[in-house]
Tab-separated table of C-alpha atoms in Angstrom:
chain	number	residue	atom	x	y	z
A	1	UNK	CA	-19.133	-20.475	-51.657
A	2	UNK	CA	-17.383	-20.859	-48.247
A	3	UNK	CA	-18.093	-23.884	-46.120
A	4	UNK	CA	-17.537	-22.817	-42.509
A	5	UNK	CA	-16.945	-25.771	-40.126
A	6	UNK	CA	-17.057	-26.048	-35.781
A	7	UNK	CA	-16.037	-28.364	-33.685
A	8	UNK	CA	-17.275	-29.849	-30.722
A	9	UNK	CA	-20.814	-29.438	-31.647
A	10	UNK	CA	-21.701	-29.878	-27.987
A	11	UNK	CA	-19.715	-29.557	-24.908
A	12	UNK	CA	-20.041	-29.833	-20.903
A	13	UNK	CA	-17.503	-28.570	-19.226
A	14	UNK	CA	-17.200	-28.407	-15.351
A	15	UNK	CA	-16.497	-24.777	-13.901
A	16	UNK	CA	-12.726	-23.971	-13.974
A	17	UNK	CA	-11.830	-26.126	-16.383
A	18	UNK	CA	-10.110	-24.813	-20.009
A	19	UNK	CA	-11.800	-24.655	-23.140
A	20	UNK	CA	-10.949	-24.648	-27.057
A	21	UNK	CA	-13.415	-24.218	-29.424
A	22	UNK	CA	-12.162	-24.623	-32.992
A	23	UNK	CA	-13.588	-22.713	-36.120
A	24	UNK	CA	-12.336	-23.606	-40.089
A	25	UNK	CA	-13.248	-22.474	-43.054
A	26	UNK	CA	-12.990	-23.560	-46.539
A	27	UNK	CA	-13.797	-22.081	-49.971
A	28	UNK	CA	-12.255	-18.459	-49.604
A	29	UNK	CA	-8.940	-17.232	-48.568
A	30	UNK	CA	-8.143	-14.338	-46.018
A	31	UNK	CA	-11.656	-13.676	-44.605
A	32	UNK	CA	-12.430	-11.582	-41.700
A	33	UNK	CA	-13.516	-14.373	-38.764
A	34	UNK	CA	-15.941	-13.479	-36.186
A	35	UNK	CA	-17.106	-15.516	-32.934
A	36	UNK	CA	-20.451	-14.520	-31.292
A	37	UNK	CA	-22.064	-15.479	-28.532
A	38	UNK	CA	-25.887	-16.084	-28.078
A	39	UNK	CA	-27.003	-16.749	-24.435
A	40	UNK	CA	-30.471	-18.650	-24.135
A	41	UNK	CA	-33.234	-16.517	-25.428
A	42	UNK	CA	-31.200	-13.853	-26.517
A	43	UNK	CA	-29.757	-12.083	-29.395
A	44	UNK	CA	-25.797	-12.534	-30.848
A	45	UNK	CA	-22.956	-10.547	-29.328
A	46	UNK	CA	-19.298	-10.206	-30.917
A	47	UNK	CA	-16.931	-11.223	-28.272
A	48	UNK	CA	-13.737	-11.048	-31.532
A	49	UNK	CA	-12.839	-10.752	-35.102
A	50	UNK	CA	-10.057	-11.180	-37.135
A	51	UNK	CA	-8.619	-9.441	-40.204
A	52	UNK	CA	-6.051	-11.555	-40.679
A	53	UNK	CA	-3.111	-14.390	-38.983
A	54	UNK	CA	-2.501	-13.184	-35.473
A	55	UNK	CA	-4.734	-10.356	-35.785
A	56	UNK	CA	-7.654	-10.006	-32.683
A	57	UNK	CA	-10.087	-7.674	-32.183
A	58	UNK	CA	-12.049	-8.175	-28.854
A	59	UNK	CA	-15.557	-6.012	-28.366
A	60	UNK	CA	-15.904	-7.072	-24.917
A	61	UNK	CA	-13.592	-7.998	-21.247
A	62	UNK	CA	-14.017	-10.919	-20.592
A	63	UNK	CA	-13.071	-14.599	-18.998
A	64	UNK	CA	-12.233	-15.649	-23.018
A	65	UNK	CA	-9.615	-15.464	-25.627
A	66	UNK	CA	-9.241	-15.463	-29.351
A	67	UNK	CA	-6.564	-16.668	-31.639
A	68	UNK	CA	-5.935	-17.061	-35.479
A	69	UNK	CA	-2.850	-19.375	-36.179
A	70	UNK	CA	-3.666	-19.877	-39.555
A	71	UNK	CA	-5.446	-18.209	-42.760
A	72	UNK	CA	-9.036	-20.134	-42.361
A	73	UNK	CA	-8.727	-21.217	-38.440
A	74	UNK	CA	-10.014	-18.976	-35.454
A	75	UNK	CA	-9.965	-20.242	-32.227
A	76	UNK	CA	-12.074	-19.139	-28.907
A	77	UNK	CA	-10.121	-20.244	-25.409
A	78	UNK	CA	-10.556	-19.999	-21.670
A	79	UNK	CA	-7.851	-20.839	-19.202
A	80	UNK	CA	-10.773	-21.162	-16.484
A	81	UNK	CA	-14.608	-21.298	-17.442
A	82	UNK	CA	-16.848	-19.128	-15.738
A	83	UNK	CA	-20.802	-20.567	-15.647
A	84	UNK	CA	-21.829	-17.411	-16.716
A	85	UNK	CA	-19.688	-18.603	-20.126
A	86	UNK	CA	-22.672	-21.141	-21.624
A	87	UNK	CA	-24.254	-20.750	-24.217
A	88	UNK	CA	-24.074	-20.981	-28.072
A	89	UNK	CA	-20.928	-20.163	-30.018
A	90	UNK	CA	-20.889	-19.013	-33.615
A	91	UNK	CA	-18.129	-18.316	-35.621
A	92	UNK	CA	-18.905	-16.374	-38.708
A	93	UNK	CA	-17.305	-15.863	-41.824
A	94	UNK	CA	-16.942	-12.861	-44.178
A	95	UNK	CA	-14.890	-12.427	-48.126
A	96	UNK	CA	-13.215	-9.452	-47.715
A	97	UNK	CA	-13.577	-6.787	-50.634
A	98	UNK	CA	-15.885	-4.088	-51.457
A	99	UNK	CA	-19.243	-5.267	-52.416
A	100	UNK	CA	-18.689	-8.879	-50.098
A	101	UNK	CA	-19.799	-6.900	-46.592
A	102	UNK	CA	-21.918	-10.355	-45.853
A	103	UNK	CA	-21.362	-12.603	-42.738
A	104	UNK	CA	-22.112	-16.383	-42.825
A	105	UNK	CA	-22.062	-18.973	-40.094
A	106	UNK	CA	-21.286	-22.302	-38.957
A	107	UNK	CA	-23.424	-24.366	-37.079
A	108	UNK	CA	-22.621	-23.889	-34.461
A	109	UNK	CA	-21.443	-24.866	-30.208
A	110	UNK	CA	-23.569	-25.383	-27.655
A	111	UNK	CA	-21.594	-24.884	-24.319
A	112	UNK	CA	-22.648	-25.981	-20.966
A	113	UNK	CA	-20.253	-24.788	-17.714
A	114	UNK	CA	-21.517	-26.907	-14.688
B	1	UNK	CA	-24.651	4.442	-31.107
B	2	UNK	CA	-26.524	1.510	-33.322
B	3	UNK	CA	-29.602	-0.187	-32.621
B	4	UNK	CA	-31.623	-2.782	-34.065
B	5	UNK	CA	-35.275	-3.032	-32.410
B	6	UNK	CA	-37.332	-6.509	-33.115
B	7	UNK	CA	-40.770	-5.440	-31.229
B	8	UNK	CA	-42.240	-8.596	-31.664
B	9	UNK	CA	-40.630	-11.029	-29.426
B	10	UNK	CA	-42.848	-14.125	-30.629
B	11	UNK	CA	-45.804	-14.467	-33.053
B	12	UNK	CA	-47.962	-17.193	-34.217
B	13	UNK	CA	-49.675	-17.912	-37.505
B	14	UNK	CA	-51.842	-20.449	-38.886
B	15	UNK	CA	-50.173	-22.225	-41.531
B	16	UNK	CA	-51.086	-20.313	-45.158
B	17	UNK	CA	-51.404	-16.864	-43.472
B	18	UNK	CA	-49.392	-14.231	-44.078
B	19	UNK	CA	-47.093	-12.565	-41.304
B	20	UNK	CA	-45.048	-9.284	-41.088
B	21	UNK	CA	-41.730	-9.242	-39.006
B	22	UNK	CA	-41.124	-5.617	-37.592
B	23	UNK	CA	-37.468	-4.341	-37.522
B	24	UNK	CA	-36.532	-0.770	-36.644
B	25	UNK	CA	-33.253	0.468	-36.526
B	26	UNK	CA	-31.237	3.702	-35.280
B	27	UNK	CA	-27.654	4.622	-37.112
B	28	UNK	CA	-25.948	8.174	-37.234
B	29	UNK	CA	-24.162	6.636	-40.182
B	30	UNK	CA	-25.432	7.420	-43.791
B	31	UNK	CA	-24.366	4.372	-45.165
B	32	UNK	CA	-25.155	1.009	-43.886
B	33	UNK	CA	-25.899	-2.832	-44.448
B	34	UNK	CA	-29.327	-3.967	-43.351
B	35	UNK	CA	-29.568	-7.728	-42.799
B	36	UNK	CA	-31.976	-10.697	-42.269
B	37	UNK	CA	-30.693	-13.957	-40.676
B	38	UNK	CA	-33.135	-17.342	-39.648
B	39	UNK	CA	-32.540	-19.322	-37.115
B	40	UNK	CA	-34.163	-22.787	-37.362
B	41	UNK	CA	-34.115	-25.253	-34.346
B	42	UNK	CA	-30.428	-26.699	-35.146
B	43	UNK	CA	-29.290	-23.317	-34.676
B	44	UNK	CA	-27.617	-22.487	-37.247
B	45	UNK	CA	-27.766	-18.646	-38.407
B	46	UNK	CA	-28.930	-18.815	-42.757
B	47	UNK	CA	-28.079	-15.380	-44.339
B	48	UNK	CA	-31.420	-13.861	-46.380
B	49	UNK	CA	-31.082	-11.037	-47.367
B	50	UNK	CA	-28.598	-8.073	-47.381
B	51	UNK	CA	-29.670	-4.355	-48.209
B	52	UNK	CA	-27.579	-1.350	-48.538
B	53	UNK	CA	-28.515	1.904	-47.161
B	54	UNK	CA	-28.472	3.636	-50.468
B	55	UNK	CA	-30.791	1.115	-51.854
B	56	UNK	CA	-34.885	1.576	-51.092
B	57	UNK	CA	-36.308	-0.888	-53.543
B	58	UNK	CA	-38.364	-3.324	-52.347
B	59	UNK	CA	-37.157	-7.477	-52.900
B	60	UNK	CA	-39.530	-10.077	-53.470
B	61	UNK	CA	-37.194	-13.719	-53.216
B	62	UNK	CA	-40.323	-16.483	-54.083
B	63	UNK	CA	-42.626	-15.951	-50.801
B	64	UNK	CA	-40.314	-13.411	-49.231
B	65	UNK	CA	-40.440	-10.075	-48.746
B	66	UNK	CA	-38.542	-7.266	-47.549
B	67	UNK	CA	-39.778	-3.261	-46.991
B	68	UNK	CA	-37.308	-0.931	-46.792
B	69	UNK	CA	-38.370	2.382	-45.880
B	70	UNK	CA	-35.252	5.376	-44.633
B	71	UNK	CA	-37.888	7.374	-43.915
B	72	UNK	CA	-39.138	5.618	-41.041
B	73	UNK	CA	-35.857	3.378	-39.827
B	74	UNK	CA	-37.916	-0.282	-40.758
B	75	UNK	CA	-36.654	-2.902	-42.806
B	76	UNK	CA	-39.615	-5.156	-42.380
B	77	UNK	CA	-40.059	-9.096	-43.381
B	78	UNK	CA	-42.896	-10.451	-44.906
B	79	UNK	CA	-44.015	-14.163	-45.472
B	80	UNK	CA	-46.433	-15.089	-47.635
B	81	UNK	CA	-48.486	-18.365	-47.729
B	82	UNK	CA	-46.401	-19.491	-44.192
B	83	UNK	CA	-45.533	-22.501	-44.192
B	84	UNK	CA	-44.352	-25.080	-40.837
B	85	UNK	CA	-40.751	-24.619	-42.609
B	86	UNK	CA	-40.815	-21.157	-41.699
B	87	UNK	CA	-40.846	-21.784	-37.883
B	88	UNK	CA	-37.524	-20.055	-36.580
B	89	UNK	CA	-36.374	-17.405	-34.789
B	90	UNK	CA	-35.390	-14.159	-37.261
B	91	UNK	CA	-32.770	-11.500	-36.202
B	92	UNK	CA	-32.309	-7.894	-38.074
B	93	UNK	CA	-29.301	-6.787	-38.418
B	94	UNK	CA	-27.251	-3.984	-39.226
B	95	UNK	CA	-23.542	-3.224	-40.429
B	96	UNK	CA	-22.844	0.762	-40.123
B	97	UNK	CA	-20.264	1.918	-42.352
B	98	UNK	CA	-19.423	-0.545	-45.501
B	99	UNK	CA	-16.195	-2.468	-44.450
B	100	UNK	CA	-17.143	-1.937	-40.953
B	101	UNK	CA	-16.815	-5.620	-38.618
B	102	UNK	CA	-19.670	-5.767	-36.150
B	103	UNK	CA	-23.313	-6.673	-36.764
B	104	UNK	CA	-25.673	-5.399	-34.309
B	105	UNK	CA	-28.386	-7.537	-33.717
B	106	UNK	CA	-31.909	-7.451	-32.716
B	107	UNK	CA	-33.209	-9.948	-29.924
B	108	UNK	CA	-34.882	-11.370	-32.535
B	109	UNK	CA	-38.702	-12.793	-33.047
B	110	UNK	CA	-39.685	-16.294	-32.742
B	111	UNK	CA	-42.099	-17.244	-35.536
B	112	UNK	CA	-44.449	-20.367	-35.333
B	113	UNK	CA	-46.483	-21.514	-37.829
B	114	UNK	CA	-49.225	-24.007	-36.824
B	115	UNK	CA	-50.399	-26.786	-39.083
C-alpha cells in the first residue's frame, strides 16, 4: 500500500511571505495527487489534482499554486500568503485504474498566516 | 450539481451505546462512489469504507456499519458498542462518475464518546 508523506507538519508564516508545502508518495507509481484544504471547523475543498508530471488541475482562483516535478511529488506554493490562506493542508493520493477510484491521505499541514 | 449533507453537526454517546451517523447525498449521475473518512484529533483523514452506486448491500466491518439505501439518497454509519477510540470527526463523501477526480464532502459530524 502507498505511504503518503508531508512536510512541514506545522508552519507560521507572516502575511506576504512565500510558501512551499511539499507532498511524496511512496508505494505506487503514477497516481492522481490531490491537495485539499480544510479551514477550522469545516469540511475539505480541492484547491488541485494531478494526473500526471506537469499536469494541474485547479477547482478554485485563488492566492495558491500547484506543481508536480516528479512522478510521486506534488507541491502547493504561494508567492504572497493571504491570512485568509490558514488552515489544514492535505494532499491525497489515488492508484489509477478501474476498480482503484479510492483517495488516501497524508497527515497532514497545519498553516498559520499571521 | 453534487451534494453531500451530514445533518448532524456533533453528537455525543455514552461509551457502549450505539450511534447512527446520517449522510444524504444528491447526484444526477447514475454511477457513483460513496465514501466514509475519520478524522481523529492528529488530523489525519483514515479511508473506511468505499461503496459503489450499483452496489446496495449492506457491510458490516467488526463494529461498523454502513446502510446504503438509493432509494432515499443515505449512506448511513453505524457504531456499535462505541468506544472512546471512536471520538473523531466523520465526513461522507462522494465521487460522481467512476474515474472522476473530486470528492465532495460533507461538513462532517463530530462524534464523542464519553467514558
Amino acid at each position: 500500500s502507498q505511504t503518503i508523506h508531508q512536510w512541514p507538519a506545522t508552519l507560521v508564516q507572516p502575511v506576504g511571505s512565500p510558501l512551499s508545502l511539499e507532498c511524496t508518495v511512496e508505494g505506487t507509481s503514477n497516481p492522481n495527487l490531490y491537495w485539499y484544504r480544510q479551514a477550522a471547523g469545516r469540511g475539505l475543498q480541492l484547491l488541485f489534482y494531478s494526473v500526471g508530471i506537469g499536469q494541474i488541475s485547479s477547482e478554485v482562483p485563488q492566492n495558491l499554486s500547484a506543481s508536480r516535478p516528479q512522478d510521486r511529488q506534488f507541491i502547493l506554493s504561494s508567492k504572497k500568503l493571504l491570512l485568509s490562506d490558514s488552515g489544514f493542508y492535505l494532499c491525497a493520493c489515488e492508484r489509477t485504474g478501474q476498480g482503484e477510484e479510492t483517495q488516501y491521505f497524508g497527515p497532514g499541514t497545519r498553516l498559520l498566516v499571521l | 450539481a453534487q451534494k453531500v449533507t451530514q445533518a448532524q453537526t456533533e453528537i455525543s454517546v455514552v461509551e457502549k451505546e450505539d450511534v447512527t451517523l446520517d449522510c444524504v447525498y444528491e447526484t444526477r449521475d447514475t454511477t457513483y462512489y460513496l465514501f466514509w473518512y475519520k478524522q481523529p484529533p492528529s488530523g489525519e483523514l483514515v479511508f473506511l469504507i468505499r461503496r459503489n452506486s450499483f452496489d446496495e448491500q449492506n457491510e458490516i466491518s467488526g463494529r461498523y456499519s454502513w446502510n446504503f439505501q438509493k432509494s432515499t439518497s443515505s449512506f448511513n454509519f453505524t457504531i456499535t458498542a462505541s468506544q472512546v477510540v471512536d471520538s473523531a470527526v466523520y465526513f461522507c463523501a462522494l465521487t460522481p462518475n467512476f474515474g472522476a477526480n473530486n470528492l465532495f464532502f460533507g461538513t462532517g459530524t463530530r462524534l464523542t464518546v464519553i467514558p
